[in-house]
mmCIF file of C-alpha atoms in Angstrom:
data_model
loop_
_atom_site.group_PDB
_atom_site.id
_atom_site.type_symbol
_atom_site.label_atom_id
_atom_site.label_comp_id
_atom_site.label_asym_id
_atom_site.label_seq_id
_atom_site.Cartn_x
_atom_site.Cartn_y
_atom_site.Cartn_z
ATOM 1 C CA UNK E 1 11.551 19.332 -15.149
ATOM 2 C CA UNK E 2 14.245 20.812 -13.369
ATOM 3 C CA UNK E 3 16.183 18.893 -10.728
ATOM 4 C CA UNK E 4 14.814 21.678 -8.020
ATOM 5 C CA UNK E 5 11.503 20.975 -8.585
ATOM 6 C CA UNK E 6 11.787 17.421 -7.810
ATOM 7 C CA UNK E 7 13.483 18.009 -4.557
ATOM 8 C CA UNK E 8 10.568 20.459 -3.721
ATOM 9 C CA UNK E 9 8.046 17.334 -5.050
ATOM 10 C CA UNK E 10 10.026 15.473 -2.442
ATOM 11 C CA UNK E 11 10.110 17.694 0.089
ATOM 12 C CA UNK E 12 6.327 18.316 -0.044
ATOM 13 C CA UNK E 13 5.867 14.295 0.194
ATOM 14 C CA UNK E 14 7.899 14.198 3.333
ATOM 15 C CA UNK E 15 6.664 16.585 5.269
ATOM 16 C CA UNK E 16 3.424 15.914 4.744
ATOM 17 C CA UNK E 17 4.310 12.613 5.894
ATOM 18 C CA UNK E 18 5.621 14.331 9.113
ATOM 19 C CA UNK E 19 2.887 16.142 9.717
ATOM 20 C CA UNK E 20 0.938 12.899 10.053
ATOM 21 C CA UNK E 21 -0.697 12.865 6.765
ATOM 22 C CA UNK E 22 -0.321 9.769 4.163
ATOM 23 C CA UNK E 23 0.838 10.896 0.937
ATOM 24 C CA UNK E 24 0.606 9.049 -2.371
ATOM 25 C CA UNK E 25 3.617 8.912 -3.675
ATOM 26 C CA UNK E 26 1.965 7.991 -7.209
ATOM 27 C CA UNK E 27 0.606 11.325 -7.149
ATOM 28 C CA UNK E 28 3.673 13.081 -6.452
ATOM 29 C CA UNK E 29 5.516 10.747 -9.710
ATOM 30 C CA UNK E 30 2.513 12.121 -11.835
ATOM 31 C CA UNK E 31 3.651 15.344 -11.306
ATOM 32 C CA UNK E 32 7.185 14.416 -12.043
ATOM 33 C CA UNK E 33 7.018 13.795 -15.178
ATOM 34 C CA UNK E 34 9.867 12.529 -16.972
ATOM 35 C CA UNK E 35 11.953 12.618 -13.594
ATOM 36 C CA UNK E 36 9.142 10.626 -11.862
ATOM 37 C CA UNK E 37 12.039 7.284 -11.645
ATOM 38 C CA UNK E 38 14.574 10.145 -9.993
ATOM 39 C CA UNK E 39 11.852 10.844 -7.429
ATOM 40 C CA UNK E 40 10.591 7.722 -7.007
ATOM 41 C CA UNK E 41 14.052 6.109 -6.025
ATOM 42 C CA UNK E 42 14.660 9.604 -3.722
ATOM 43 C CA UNK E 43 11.076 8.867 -1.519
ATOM 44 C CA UNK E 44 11.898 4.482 -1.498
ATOM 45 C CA UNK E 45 15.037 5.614 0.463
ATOM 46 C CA UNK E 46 13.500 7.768 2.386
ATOM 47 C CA UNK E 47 10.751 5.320 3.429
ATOM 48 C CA UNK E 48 13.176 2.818 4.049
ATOM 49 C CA UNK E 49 15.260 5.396 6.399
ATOM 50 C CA UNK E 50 12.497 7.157 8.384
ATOM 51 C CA UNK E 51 10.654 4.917 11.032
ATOM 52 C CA UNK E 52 7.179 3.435 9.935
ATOM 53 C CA UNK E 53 4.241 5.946 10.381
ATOM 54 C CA UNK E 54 2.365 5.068 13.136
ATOM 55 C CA UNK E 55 -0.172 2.350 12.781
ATOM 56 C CA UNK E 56 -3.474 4.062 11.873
ATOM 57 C CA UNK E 57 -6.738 2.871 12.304
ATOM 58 C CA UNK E 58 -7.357 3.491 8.992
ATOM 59 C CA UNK E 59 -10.200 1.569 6.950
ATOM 60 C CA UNK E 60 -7.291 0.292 4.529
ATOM 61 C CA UNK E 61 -6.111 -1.827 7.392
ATOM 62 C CA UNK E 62 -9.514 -3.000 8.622
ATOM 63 C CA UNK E 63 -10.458 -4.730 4.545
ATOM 64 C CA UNK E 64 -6.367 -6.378 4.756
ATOM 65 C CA UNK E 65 -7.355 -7.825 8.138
ATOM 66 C CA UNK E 66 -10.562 -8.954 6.369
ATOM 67 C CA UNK E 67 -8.861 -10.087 3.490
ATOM 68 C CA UNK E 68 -6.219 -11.920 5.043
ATOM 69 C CA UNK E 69 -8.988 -13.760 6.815
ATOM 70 C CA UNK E 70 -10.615 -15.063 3.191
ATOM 71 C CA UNK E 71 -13.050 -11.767 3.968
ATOM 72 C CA UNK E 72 -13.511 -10.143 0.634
ATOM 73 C CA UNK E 73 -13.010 -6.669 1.104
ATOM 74 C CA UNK E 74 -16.225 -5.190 -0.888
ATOM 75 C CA UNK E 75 -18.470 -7.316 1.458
ATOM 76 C CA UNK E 76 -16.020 -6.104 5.001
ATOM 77 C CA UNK E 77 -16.665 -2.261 3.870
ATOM 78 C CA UNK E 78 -20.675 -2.642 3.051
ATOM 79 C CA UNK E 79 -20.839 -4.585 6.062
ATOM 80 C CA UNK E 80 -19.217 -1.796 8.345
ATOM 81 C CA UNK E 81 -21.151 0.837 6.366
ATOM 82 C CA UNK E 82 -24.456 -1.701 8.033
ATOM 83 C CA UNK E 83 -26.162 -1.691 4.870
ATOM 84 C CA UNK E 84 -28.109 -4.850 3.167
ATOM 85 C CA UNK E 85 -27.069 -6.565 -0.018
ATOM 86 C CA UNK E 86 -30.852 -5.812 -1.334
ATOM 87 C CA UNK E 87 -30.149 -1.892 -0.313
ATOM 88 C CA UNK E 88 -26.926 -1.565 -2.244
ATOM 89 C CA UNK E 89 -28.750 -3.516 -5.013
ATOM 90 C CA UNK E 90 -31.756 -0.954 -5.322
ATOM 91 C CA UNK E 91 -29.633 1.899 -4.785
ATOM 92 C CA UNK E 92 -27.383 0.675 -7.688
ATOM 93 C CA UNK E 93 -30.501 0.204 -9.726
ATOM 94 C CA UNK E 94 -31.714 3.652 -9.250
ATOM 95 C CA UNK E 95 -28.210 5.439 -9.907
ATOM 96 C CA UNK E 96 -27.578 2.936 -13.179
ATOM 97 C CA UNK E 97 -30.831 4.147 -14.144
ATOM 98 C CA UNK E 98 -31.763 0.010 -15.248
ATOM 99 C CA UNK E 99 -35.297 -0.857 -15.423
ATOM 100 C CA UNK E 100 -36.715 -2.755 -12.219
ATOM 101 C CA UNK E 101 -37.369 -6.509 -14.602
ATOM 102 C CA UNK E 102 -32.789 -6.210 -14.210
ATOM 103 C CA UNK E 103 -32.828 -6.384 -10.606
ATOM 104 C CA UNK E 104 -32.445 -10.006 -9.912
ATOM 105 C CA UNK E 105 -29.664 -9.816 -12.313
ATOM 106 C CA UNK E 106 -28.132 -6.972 -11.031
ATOM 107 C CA UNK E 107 -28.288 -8.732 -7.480
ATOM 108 C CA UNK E 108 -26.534 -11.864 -9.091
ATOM 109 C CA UNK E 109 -24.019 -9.696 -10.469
ATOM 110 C CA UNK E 110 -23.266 -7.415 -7.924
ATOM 111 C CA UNK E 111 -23.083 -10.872 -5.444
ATOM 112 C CA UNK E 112 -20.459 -11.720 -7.828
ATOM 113 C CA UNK E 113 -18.551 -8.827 -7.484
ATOM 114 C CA UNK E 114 -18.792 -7.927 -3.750
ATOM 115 C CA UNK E 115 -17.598 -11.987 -3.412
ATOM 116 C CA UNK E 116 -14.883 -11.871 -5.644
ATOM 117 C CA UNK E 117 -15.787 -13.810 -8.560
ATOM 118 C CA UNK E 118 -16.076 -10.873 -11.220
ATOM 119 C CA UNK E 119 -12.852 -9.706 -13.162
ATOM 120 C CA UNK E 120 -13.138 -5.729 -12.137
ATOM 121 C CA UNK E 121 -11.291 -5.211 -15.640
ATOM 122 C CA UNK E 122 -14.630 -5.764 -17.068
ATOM 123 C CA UNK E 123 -16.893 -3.401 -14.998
ATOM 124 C CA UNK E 124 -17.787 0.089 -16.306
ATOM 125 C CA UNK E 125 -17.079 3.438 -14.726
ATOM 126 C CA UNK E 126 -20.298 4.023 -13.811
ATOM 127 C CA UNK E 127 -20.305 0.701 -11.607
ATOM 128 C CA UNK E 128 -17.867 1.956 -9.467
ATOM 129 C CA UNK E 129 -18.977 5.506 -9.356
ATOM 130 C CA UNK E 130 -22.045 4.890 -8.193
ATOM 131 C CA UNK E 131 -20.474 1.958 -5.386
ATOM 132 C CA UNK E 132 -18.418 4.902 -4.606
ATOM 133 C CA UNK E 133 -21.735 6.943 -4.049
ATOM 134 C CA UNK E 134 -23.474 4.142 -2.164
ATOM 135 C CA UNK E 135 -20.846 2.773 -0.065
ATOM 136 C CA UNK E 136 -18.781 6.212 1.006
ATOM 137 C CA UNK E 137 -15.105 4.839 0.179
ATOM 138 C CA UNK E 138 -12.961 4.484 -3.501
ATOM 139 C CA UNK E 139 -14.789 0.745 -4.044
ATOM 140 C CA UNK E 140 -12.600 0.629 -7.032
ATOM 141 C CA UNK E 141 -9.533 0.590 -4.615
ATOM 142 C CA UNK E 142 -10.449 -2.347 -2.754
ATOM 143 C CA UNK E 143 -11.935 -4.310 -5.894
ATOM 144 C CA UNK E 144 -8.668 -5.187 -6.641
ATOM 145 C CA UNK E 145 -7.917 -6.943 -3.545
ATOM 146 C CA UNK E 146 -9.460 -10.376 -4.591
ATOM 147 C CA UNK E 147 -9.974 -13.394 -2.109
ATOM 148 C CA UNK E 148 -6.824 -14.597 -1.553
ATOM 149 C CA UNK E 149 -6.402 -17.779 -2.645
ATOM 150 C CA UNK E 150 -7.204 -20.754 -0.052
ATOM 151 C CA UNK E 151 -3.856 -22.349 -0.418
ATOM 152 C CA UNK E 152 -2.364 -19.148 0.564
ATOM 153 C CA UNK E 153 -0.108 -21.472 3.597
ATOM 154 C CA UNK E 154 3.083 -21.909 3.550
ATOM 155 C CA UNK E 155 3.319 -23.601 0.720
ATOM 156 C CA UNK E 156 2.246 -20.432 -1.311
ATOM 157 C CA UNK E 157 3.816 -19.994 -4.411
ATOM 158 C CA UNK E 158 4.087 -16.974 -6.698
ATOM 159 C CA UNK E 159 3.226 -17.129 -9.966
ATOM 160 C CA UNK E 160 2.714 -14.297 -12.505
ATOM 161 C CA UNK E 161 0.454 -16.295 -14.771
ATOM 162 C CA UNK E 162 -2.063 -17.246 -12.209
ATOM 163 C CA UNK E 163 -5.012 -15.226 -11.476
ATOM 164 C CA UNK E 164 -5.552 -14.608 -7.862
ATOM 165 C CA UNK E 165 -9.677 -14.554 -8.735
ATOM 166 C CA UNK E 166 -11.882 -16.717 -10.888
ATOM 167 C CA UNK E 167 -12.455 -16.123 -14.160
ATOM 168 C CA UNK E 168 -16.507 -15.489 -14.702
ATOM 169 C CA UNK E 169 -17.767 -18.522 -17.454
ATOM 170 C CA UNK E 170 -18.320 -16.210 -19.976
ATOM 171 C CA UNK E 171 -20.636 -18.867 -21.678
ATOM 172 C CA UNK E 172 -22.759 -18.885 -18.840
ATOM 173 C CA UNK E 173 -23.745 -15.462 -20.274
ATOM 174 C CA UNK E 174 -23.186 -15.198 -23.766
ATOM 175 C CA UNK E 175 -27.269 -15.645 -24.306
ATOM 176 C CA UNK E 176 -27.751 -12.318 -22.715
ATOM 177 C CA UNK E 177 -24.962 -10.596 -24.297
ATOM 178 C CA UNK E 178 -26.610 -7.075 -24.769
ATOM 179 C CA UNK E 179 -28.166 -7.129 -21.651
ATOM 180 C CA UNK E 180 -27.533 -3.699 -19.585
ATOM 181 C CA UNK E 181 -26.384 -5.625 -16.529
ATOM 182 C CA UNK E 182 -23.844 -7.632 -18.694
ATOM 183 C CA UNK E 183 -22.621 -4.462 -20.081
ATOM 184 C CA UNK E 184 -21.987 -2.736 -17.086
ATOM 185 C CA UNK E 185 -20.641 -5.852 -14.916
ATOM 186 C CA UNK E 186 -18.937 -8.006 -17.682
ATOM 187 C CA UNK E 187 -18.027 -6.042 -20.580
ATOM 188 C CA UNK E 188 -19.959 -7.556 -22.545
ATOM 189 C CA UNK E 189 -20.847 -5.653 -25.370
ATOM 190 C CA UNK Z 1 15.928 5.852 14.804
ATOM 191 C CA UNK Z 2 13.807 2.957 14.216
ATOM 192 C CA UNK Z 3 14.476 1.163 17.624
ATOM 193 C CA UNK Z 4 10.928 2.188 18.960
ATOM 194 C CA UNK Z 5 8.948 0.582 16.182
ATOM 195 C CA UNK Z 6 11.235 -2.482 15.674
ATOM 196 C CA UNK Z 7 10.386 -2.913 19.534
ATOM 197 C CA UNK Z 8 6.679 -2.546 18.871
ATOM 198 C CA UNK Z 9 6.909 -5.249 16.196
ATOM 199 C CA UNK Z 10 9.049 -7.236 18.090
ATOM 200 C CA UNK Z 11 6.025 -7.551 20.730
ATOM 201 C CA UNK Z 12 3.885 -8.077 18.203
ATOM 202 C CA UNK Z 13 5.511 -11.310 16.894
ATOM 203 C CA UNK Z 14 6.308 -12.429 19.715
ATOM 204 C CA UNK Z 15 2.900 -12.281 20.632
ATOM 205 C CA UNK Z 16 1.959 -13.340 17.488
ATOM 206 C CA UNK Z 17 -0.914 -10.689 16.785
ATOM 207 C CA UNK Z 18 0.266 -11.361 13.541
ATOM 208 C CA UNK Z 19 -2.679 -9.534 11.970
ATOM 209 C CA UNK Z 20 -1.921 -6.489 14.139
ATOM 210 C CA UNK Z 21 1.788 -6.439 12.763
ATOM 211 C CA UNK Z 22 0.791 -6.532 8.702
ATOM 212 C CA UNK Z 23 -1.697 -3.923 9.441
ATOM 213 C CA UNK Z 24 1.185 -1.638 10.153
ATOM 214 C CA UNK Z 25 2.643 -1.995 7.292
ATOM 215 C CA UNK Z 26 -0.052 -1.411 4.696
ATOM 216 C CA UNK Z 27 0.663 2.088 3.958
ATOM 217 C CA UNK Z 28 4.339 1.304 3.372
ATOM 218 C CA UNK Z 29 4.143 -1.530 1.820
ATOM 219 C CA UNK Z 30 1.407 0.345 -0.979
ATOM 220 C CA UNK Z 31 3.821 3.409 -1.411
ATOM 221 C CA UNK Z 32 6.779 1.137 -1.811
ATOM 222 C CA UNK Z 33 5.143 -1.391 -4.617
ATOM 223 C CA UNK Z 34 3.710 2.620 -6.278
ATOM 224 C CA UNK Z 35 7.020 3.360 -6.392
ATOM 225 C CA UNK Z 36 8.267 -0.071 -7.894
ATOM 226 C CA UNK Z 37 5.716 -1.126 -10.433
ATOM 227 C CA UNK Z 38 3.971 2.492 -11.335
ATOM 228 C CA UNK Z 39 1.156 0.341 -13.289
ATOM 229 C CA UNK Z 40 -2.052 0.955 -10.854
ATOM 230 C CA UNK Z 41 -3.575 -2.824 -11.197
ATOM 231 C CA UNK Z 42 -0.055 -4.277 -11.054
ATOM 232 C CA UNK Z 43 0.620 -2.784 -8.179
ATOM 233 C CA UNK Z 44 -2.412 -3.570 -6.232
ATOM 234 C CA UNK Z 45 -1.187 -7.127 -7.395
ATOM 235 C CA UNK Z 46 1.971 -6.579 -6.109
ATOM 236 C CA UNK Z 47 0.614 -5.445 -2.739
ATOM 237 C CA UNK Z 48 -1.301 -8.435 -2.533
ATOM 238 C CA UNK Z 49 1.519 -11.083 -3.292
ATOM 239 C CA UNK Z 50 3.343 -9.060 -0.462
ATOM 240 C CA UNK Z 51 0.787 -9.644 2.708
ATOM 241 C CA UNK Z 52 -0.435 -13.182 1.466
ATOM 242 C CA UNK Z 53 3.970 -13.959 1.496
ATOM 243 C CA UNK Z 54 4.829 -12.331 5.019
ATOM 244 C CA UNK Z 55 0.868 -13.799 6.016
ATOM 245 C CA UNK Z 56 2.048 -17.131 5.060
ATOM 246 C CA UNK Z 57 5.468 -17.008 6.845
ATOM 247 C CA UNK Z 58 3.967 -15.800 9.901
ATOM 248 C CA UNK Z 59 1.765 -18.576 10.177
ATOM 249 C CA UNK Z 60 4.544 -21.189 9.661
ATOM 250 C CA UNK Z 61 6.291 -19.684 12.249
ATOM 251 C CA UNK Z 62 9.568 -18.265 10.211
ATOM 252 C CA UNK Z 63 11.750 -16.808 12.814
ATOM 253 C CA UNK Z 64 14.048 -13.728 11.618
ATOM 254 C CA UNK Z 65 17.194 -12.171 12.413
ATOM 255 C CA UNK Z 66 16.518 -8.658 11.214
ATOM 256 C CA UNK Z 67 13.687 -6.261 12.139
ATOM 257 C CA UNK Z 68 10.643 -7.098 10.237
ATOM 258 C CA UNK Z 69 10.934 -3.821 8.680
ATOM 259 C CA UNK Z 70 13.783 -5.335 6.805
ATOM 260 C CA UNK Z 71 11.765 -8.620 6.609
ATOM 261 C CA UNK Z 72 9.216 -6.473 4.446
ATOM 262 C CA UNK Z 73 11.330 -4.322 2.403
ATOM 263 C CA UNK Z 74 12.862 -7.508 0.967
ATOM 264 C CA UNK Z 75 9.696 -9.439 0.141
ATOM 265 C CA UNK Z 76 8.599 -6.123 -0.753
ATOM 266 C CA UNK Z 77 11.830 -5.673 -3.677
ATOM 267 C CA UNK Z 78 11.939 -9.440 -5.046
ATOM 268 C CA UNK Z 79 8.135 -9.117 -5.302
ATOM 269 C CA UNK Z 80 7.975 -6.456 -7.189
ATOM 270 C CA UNK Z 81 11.218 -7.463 -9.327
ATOM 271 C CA UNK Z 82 9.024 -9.816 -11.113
ATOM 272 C CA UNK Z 83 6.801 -6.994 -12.442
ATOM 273 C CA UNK Z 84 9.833 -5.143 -13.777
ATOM 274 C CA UNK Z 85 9.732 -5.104 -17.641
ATOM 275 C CA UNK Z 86 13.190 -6.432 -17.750
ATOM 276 C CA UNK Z 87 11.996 -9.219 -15.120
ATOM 277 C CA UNK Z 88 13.143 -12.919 -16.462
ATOM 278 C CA UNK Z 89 10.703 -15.882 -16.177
ATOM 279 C CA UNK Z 90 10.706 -17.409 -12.665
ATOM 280 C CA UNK Z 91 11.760 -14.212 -10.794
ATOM 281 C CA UNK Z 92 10.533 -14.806 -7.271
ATOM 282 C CA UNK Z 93 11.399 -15.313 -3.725
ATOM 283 C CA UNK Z 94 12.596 -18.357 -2.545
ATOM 284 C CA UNK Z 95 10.876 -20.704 -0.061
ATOM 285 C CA UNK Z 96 14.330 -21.217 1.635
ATOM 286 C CA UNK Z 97 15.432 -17.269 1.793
ATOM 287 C CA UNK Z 98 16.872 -15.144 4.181
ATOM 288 C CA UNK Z 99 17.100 -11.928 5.437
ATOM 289 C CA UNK Z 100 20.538 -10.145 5.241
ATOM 290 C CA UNK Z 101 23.073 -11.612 7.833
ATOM 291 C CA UNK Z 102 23.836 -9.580 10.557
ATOM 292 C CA UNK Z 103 27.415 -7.838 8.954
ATOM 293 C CA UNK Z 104 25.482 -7.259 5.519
ATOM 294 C CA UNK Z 105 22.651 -6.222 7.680
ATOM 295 C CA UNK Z 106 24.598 -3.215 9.814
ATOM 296 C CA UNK Z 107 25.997 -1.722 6.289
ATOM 297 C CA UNK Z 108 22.414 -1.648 4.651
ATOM 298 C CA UNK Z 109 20.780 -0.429 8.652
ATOM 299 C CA UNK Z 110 23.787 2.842 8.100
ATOM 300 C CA UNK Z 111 22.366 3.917 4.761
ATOM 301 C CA UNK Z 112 19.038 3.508 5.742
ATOM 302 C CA UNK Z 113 18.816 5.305 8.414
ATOM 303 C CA UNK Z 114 17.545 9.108 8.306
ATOM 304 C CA UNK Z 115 20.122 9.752 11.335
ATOM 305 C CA UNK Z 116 22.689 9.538 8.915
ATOM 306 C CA UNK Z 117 21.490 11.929 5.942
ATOM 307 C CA UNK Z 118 20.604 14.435 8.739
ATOM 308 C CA UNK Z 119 23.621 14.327 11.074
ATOM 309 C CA UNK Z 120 24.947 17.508 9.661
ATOM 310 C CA UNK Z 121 21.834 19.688 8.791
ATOM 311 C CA UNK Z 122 22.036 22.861 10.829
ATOM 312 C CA UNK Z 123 20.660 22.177 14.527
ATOM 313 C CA UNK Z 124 17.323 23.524 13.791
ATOM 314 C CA UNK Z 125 16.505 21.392 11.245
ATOM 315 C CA UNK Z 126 18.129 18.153 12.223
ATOM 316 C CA UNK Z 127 16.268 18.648 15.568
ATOM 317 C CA UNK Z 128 13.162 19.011 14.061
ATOM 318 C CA UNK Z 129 13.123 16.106 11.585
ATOM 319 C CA UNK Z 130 14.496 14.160 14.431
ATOM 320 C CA UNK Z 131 11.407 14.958 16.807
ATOM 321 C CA UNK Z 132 8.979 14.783 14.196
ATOM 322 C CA UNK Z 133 10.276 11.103 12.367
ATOM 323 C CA UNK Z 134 12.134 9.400 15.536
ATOM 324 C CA UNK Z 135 9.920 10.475 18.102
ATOM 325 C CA UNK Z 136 7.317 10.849 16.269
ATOM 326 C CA UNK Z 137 5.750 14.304 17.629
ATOM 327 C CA UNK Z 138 3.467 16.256 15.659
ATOM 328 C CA UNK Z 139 4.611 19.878 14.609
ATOM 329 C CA UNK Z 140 3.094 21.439 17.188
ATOM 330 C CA UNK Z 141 4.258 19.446 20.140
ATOM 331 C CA UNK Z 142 7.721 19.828 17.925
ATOM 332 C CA UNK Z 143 7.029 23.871 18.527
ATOM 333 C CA UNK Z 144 6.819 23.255 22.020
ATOM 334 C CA UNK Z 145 9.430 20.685 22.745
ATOM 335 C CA UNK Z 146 11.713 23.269 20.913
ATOM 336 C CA UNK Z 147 10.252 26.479 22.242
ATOM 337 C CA UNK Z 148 9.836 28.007 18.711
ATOM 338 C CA UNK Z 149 6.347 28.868 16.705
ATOM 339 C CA UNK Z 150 5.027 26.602 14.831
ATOM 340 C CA UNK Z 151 5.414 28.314 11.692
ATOM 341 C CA UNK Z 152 9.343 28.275 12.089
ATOM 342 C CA UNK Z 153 8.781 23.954 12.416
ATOM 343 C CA UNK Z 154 7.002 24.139 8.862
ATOM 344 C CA UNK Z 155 9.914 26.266 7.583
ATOM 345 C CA UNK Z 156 12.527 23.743 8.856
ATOM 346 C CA UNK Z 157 10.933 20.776 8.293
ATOM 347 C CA UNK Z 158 10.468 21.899 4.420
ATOM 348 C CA UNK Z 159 14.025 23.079 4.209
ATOM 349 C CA UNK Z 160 15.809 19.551 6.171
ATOM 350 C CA UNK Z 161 13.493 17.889 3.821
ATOM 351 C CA UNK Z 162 15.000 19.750 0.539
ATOM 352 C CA UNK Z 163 18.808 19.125 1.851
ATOM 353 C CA UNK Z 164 17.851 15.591 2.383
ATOM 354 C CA UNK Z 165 16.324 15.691 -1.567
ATOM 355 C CA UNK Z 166 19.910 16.465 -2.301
ATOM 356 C CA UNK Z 167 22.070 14.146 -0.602
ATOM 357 C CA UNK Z 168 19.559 11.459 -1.654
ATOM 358 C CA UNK Z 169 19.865 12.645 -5.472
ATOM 359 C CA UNK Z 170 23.577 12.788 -5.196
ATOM 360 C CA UNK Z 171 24.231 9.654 -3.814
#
């Protein structure tokens, strides 16, 4: 990619950024290419040399406040959508197409997710499409955001190894391996 | 150019709306862990790390001698140096760290400041990108401030911003 063409990349992330808008600079490095590292170093300056964008009330900011106050975020953004766990649930069923004898299981499963306690490296596309459907936001976005952990005080200390979330007893489940619901929320094949 | 938002979070830590202050800095703080660690779940990781750190400071009262922009952008860069593929074992922040002192501190404030990379831009466009970063404004109050259209803003602001691309890539 020619050098030009990342300075116009760059150029098109800052000014959207001073027209108000908030880029994503991962977009911009997809279209980068192999000069993605060139561009990314070019818009960390210029983040750290412009002023902060001003604070937006942006729903991003409302599921960190939630989060940083042991609020997982899935359960913050259903609640301020004001739906019911048993909505989500039976809209979920409908758009996974499972049969209605899955629902309690689906409702233990999608508990388990909204709360925190399901890997989201295990749960299928379609999961998060149709979250995406029900709950009006990029669910797969804030699934990632996992409780933080209780001890997160001062005494907080980082370690690469140690999963911010709990690990679902796979055992718990291995009976109903082939079950739809396992499939779709576990991986479990 | 940053004195009006290191004021704002100034008051905010003083006051300690602590909350109020990370919010501020989630945007930033995602595009500059993006930028680090370009693996998607990583970086959410990374993002995470970040806020539960500064969270956890905040609430034990750590006291700093730098804007909290600078506060961030550190925590933000040894955070995401452990995700680095050439990252050794045990790559973290310290409990006992510091911001830069304040002589190290002016040198890095002079290279990161935008004021700098546009001092000699033609007038047009060093006035615009100054109205629209330092002050803030939105093109078209920029049009107005300036007395121009707003169509000669979007050609100045694109052309600052490609002479900026260049100093940046050749320094």
């Amino acid at each position: 990619m020619p050098l030009s063409t990342v300075d116009e990349l760059f150029a098109d992330y800052a000014s959207a950024l001073s027209r108000g808008e908030r880029p994503r600079a991962a977009d911009y490095l997809d279209r980068a290419g192999a000069e993605a590292a060139a561009l990314a170093t070019m818009i960390e300056r210029f983040l750290q040399a412009v002023p902060r964008p001003a604070a937006a009330t942006t729903e991003d900011s409302a599921l960190l406040a939630a989060w940083l106050q042991q609020e997982p975020p899935l359960l913050e953004l259903r609640r301020r959508r004001g739906l019911k766990r048993a909505a989500v649930v039976d809209s979920l069923l409908g758009l996974l197409g499972l049969a209605a004898s899955s629902r309690t299981r689906l409702a233990d499963a999608y508990h388990e997710l909204e709360t925190g306690q399901l890997d989201p490296m295990g749960v299928d596309q379609r999961v998060w499409s149709a979250l995406t459907e029900i709950l009006k936001a990029n669910v797969r976005d804030f699934a990632d955001w996992r409780p933080p952990p209780l001890a997160a005080s001062p005494a907080y200390r980082f370690s690469k190894k140690i999963s911010l979330g709990t690990k679902p007893d796979m055992d718990q489940y291995q009976e109903q391996a082939g079950d739809d619901v396992d499939r779709l929320f576990r991986g479990v094949s | 150019m940053h004195d009006a938002r290191d004021a704002e979070d100034k008051r905010l830590l003083e006051a300690k709306e602590h909350t109020q202050l990370l919010e501020n800095y989630v945007y930033l703080v995602q595009e500059w862990a993006a930028l680090r660690v370009r693996d998607r779940q990583a970086s959410a990781e990374v993002v995470q790390r970040i806020f539960l750190r500064l969270a956890s400071e905040l609430a034990a009262g750590k006291s700093y001698s730098v804007p909290y922009r600078v506060v961030v952008w550190s925590v933000v860069s040894w955070t995401a140096r452990g995700y680095e593929w050439t990252a050794k074992e045990g790559t973290t922040l310290p409990d006992g760290w510091d911001a830069p002192a304040p002589d190290e501190y002016e040198a890095w404030e002079a290279e990161h400041d935008l004021g700098t990379w546009i001092a000699d831009l033609p007038d047009r466009e060093r006035d615009v990108l100054d109205l629209l970063h330092r002050e803030g404004l939105s093109p078209a109050q920029v049009a107005e401030r300036l007395g121009i259209k707003r169509n000669a803003v979007d050609q100045a602001t694109y052309r600052g911003h490609r002479k900026v691309a260049e100093k940046f890539r050749a320094a």
